[in-house]
Amino acid sequence: MLGQIAFGSVLMVISVLMAALAIWALETAFARNARWLARAPHRPKLALVIVATSLAVLAMVTASVWLWAGAFHLLGVFATFEEAMYFTLVTFTTLGYGDVLMPQDWRILGGLAAANGLLHFGLMTAFMVEALRHVRVRQIEFTEG
């Protein structure tokens, strides 16, 4: 049990670090283009920010799902990588269909994967909202100033 908690915690930290690096890269790109993003026309640039952050979030979640699925497969939890990927995606998104189940010996690790998914979706939602808010505030300041 403690081994699963420790291993799951390491996977969660790696997953969050990957997301942090992606967020940092996108924030750097937004900072480099801040003046351009602040100038009119505003709506197309807001749409661009939404598309860019959505794609970045999708990439972050996909990378984390691959990380967990790879770990499940390497541990021999599932017979095939496809089964590990499917279980991880369903667990990460908290759909929980129940058609593919973790073996009883690995259930704690499955719960940690679900917790990582919840953490990711909260973090990514906050990131998307903050990126859009930041650009919009800069646009308003640029227009007024």
PDB file of C-alpha atoms in Angstrom:
ATOM      1  CA  MET A   1       0.000   0.000   0.000  1.00  0.00           C
ATOM      2  CA  LEU A   2       2.700   2.529   0.941  1.00  0.00           C
ATOM      3  CA  GLY A   3       4.639   1.604  -2.177  1.00  0.00           C
ATOM      4  CA  GLN A   4       1.641   2.433  -4.346  1.00  0.00           C
ATOM      5  CA  ILE A   5       1.121   5.729  -2.557  1.00  0.00           C
ATOM      6  CA  ALA A   6       4.789   6.636  -2.975  1.00  0.00           C
ATOM      7  CA  PHE A   7       4.873   5.601  -6.641  1.00  0.00           C
ATOM      8  CA  GLY A   8       1.589   7.380  -7.371  1.00  0.00           C
ATOM      9  CA  SER A   9       2.866  10.499  -5.626  1.00  0.00           C
ATOM     10  CA  VAL A  10       5.982  10.485  -7.803  1.00  0.00           C
ATOM     11  CA  LEU A  11       3.812  10.157 -10.937  1.00  0.00           C
ATOM     12  CA  MET A  12       1.654  13.054  -9.737  1.00  0.00           C
ATOM     13  CA  VAL A  13       4.703  15.253  -9.159  1.00  0.00           C
ATOM     14  CA  ILE A  14       6.093  14.411 -12.606  1.00  0.00           C
ATOM     15  CA  SER A  15       2.701  15.125 -14.149  1.00  0.00           C
ATOM     16  CA  VAL A  16       2.404  18.503 -12.429  1.00  0.00           C
ATOM     17  CA  LEU A  17       5.999  19.403 -13.370  1.00  0.00           C
ATOM     18  CA  MET A  18       5.260  18.624 -17.037  1.00  0.00           C
ATOM     19  CA  ALA A  19       2.189  20.864 -16.848  1.00  0.00           C
ATOM     20  CA  ALA A  20       4.175  23.615 -15.141  1.00  0.00           C
ATOM     21  CA  LEU A  21       6.797  23.558 -17.891  1.00  0.00           C
ATOM     22  CA  ALA A  22       4.114  23.792 -20.567  1.00  0.00           C
ATOM     23  CA  ILE A  23       2.400  26.657 -18.763  1.00  0.00           C
ATOM     24  CA  TRP A  24       5.734  28.432 -18.393  1.00  0.00           C
ATOM     25  CA  ALA A  25       6.404  28.070 -22.130  1.00  0.00           C
ATOM     26  CA  LEU A  26       2.984  29.419 -23.043  1.00  0.00           C
ATOM     27  CA  GLU A  27       3.258  32.278 -20.557  1.00  0.00           C
ATOM     28  CA  THR A  28       6.639  33.162 -22.077  1.00  0.00           C
ATOM     29  CA  ALA A  29       5.095  33.202 -25.549  1.00  0.00           C
ATOM     30  CA  PHE A  30       2.265  35.442 -24.336  1.00  0.00           C
ATOM     31  CA  ALA A  31       4.736  37.775 -22.602  1.00  0.00           C
ATOM     32  CA  ARG A  32       6.848  38.092 -25.755  1.00  0.00           C
ATOM     33  CA  ASN A  33       3.752  39.012 -27.739  1.00  0.00           C
ATOM     34  CA  ALA A  34       2.060  41.132 -25.064  1.00  0.00           C
ATOM     35  CA  ARG A  35       2.181  44.388 -27.014  1.00  0.00           C
ATOM     36  CA  TRP A  36       0.775  42.760 -30.142  1.00  0.00           C
ATOM     37  CA  LEU A  37      -1.951  40.991 -28.148  1.00  0.00           C
ATOM     38  CA  ALA A  38      -2.921  44.295 -26.490  1.00  0.00           C
ATOM     39  CA  ARG A  39      -3.423  46.197 -29.757  1.00  0.00           C
ATOM     40  CA  ALA A  40      -6.670  46.120 -31.715  1.00  0.00           C
ATOM     41  CA  PRO A  41      -8.358  44.112 -33.129  1.00  0.00           C
ATOM     42  CA  HIS A  42      -9.075  42.408 -29.821  1.00  0.00           C
ATOM     43  CA  ARG A  43     -11.576  39.651 -30.537  1.00  0.00           C
ATOM     44  CA  PRO A  44      -9.447  37.627 -32.978  1.00  0.00           C
ATOM     45  CA  LYS A  45      -6.547  37.786 -30.533  1.00  0.00           C
ATOM     46  CA  LEU A  46      -8.762  36.635 -27.667  1.00  0.00           C
ATOM     47  CA  ALA A  47      -9.871  33.737 -29.856  1.00  0.00           C
ATOM     48  CA  LEU A  48      -6.206  32.960 -30.541  1.00  0.00           C
ATOM     49  CA  VAL A  49      -5.460  32.931 -26.804  1.00  0.00           C
ATOM     50  CA  ILE A  50      -8.384  30.567 -26.211  1.00  0.00           C
ATOM     51  CA  VAL A  51      -7.224  28.233 -28.983  1.00  0.00           C
ATOM     52  CA  ALA A  52      -3.581  28.310 -27.833  1.00  0.00           C
ATOM     53  CA  THR A  53      -4.414  27.650 -24.186  1.00  0.00           C
ATOM     54  CA  SER A  54      -6.936  24.942 -25.098  1.00  0.00           C
ATOM     55  CA  LEU A  55      -4.359  23.131 -27.232  1.00  0.00           C
ATOM     56  CA  ALA A  56      -1.741  23.496 -24.515  1.00  0.00           C
ATOM     57  CA  VAL A  57      -4.162  22.101 -21.913  1.00  0.00           C
ATOM     58  CA  LEU A  58      -5.036  19.212 -24.202  1.00  0.00           C
ATOM     59  CA  ALA A  59      -1.329  18.477 -24.665  1.00  0.00           C
ATOM     60  CA  MET A  60      -0.699  18.619 -20.897  1.00  0.00           C
ATOM     61  CA  VAL A  61      -3.543  16.256 -20.078  1.00  0.00           C
ATOM     62  CA  THR A  62      -2.551  13.918 -22.915  1.00  0.00           C
ATOM     63  CA  ALA A  63       1.051  13.779 -21.692  1.00  0.00           C
ATOM     64  CA  SER A  64      -0.104  12.961 -18.162  1.00  0.00           C
ATOM     65  CA  VAL A  65      -2.463  10.247 -19.380  1.00  0.00           C
ATOM     66  CA  TRP A  66       0.396   8.714 -21.376  1.00  0.00           C
ATOM     67  CA  LEU A  67       2.638   8.882 -18.294  1.00  0.00           C
ATOM     68  CA  TRP A  68       0.118   7.016 -16.122  1.00  0.00           C
ATOM     69  CA  ALA A  69      -0.809   4.521 -18.837  1.00  0.00           C
ATOM     70  CA  GLY A  70       2.859   3.788 -19.448  1.00  0.00           C
ATOM     71  CA  ALA A  71       3.401   3.206 -15.738  1.00  0.00           C
ATOM     72  CA  PHE A  72       0.386   0.874 -15.531  1.00  0.00           C
ATOM     73  CA  HIS A  73       1.615  -1.052 -18.551  1.00  0.00           C
ATOM     74  CA  LEU A  74       5.215  -1.322 -17.312  1.00  0.00           C
ATOM     75  CA  LEU A  75       3.962  -2.539 -13.926  1.00  0.00           C
ATOM     76  CA  GLY A  76       1.936  -5.235 -15.698  1.00  0.00           C
ATOM     77  CA  VAL A  77      -1.337  -3.971 -14.235  1.00  0.00           C
ATOM     78  CA  PHE A  78      -3.117  -4.421 -17.587  1.00  0.00           C
ATOM     79  CA  ALA A  79      -2.576  -6.990 -20.315  1.00  0.00           C
ATOM     80  CA  THR A  80      -2.204  -4.453 -23.140  1.00  0.00           C
ATOM     81  CA  PHE A  81      -1.110  -0.860 -23.459  1.00  0.00           C
ATOM     82  CA  GLU A  82      -4.455  -0.022 -25.078  1.00  0.00           C
ATOM     83  CA  GLU A  83      -6.267  -1.291 -21.990  1.00  0.00           C
ATOM     84  CA  ALA A  84      -3.947   0.733 -19.737  1.00  0.00           C
ATOM     85  CA  MET A  85      -4.508   3.840 -21.864  1.00  0.00           C
ATOM     86  CA  TYR A  86      -8.281   3.400 -21.873  1.00  0.00           C
ATOM     87  CA  PHE A  87      -8.446   2.849 -18.119  1.00  0.00           C
ATOM     88  CA  THR A  88      -6.213   5.852 -17.467  1.00  0.00           C
ATOM     89  CA  LEU A  89      -8.227   8.157 -19.708  1.00  0.00           C
ATOM     90  CA  VAL A  90     -11.526   7.071 -18.157  1.00  0.00           C
ATOM     91  CA  THR A  91     -10.082   7.403 -14.658  1.00  0.00           C
ATOM     92  CA  PHE A  92      -8.299  10.709 -15.315  1.00  0.00           C
ATOM     93  CA  THR A  93     -11.495  12.303 -16.575  1.00  0.00           C
ATOM     94  CA  THR A  94     -13.486  10.714 -13.704  1.00  0.00           C
ATOM     95  CA  LEU A  95     -15.933   9.088 -16.134  1.00  0.00           C
ATOM     96  CA  GLY A  96     -15.470   5.746 -14.389  1.00  0.00           C
ATOM     97  CA  TYR A  97     -17.409   3.529 -16.808  1.00  0.00           C
ATOM     98  CA  GLY A  98     -16.438   0.421 -14.870  1.00  0.00           C
ATOM     99  CA  ASP A  99     -15.949  -1.763 -17.947  1.00  0.00           C
ATOM    100  CA  VAL A 100     -12.200  -2.008 -17.283  1.00  0.00           C
ATOM    101  CA  LEU A 101     -11.242  -2.326 -13.635  1.00  0.00           C
ATOM    102  CA  MET A 102      -7.965  -2.183 -11.758  1.00  0.00           C
ATOM    103  CA  PRO A 103      -6.896  -5.458 -10.227  1.00  0.00           C
ATOM    104  CA  GLN A 104      -7.572  -5.378  -6.495  1.00  0.00           C
ATOM    105  CA  ASP A 105      -3.853  -5.241  -5.681  1.00  0.00           C
ATOM    106  CA  TRP A 106      -3.497  -1.927  -7.575  1.00  0.00           C
ATOM    107  CA  ARG A 107      -6.672  -0.047  -6.616  1.00  0.00           C
ATOM    108  CA  ILE A 108      -4.888   2.631  -4.592  1.00  0.00           C
ATOM    109  CA  LEU A 109      -2.781   3.562  -7.607  1.00  0.00           C
ATOM    110  CA  GLY A 110      -5.970   3.893  -9.657  1.00  0.00           C
ATOM    111  CA  GLY A 111      -7.416   6.282  -7.078  1.00  0.00           C
ATOM    112  CA  LEU A 112      -4.258   8.385  -7.221  1.00  0.00           C
ATOM    113  CA  ALA A 113      -4.578   8.578 -11.007  1.00  0.00           C
ATOM    114  CA  ALA A 114      -8.126   9.905 -10.558  1.00  0.00           C
ATOM    115  CA  ALA A 115      -6.891  12.449  -8.009  1.00  0.00           C
ATOM    116  CA  ASN A 116      -4.205  13.555 -10.467  1.00  0.00           C
ATOM    117  CA  GLY A 117      -6.863  14.009 -13.136  1.00  0.00           C
ATOM    118  CA  LEU A 118      -8.983  16.166 -10.835  1.00  0.00           C
ATOM    119  CA  LEU A 119      -5.947  18.249  -9.935  1.00  0.00           C
ATOM    120  CA  HIS A 120      -5.045  18.661 -13.599  1.00  0.00           C
ATOM    121  CA  PHE A 121      -8.484  19.766 -14.698  1.00  0.00           C
ATOM    122  CA  GLY A 122      -8.690  22.320 -11.894  1.00  0.00           C
ATOM    123  CA  LEU A 123      -5.208  23.643 -12.640  1.00  0.00           C
ATOM    124  CA  MET A 124      -5.834  23.800 -16.364  1.00  0.00           C
ATOM    125  CA  THR A 125      -9.177  25.578 -15.946  1.00  0.00           C
ATOM    126  CA  ALA A 126      -7.515  28.186 -13.731  1.00  0.00           C
ATOM    127  CA  PHE A 127      -4.722  28.596 -16.276  1.00  0.00           C
ATOM    128  CA  MET A 128      -7.125  29.099 -19.173  1.00  0.00           C
ATOM    129  CA  VAL A 129      -9.199  31.662 -17.288  1.00  0.00           C
ATOM    130  CA  GLU A 130      -6.119  33.547 -16.069  1.00  0.00           C
ATOM    131  CA  ALA A 131      -4.524  33.662 -19.527  1.00  0.00           C
ATOM    132  CA  LEU A 132      -7.673  35.091 -21.068  1.00  0.00           C
ATOM    133  CA  ARG A 133      -8.184  37.553 -18.201  1.00  0.00           C
ATOM    134  CA  HIS A 134      -4.592  38.750 -18.371  1.00  0.00           C
ATOM    135  CA  VAL A 135      -4.730  39.426 -22.110  1.00  0.00           C
ATOM    136  CA  ARG A 136      -8.104  41.150 -21.820  1.00  0.00           C
ATOM    137  CA  VAL A 137      -6.900  43.417 -19.002  1.00  0.00           C
ATOM    138  CA  ARG A 138      -3.840  44.377 -21.087  1.00  0.00           C
ATOM    139  CA  GLN A 139      -6.099  45.149 -24.040  1.00  0.00           C
ATOM    140  CA  ILE A 140      -8.257  47.437 -21.914  1.00  0.00           C
ATOM    141  CA  GLU A 141      -5.212  49.186 -20.441  1.00  0.00           C
ATOM    142  CA  PHE A 142      -3.686  49.645 -23.899  1.00  0.00           C
ATOM    143  CA  THR A 143      -6.920  51.116 -25.269  1.00  0.00           C
ATOM    144  CA  GLU A 144      -7.345  53.509 -22.336  1.00  0.00           C
ATOM    145  CA  GLY A 145      -3.702  54.454 -22.033  1.00  0.00           C
TER     146      GLY A 145
END
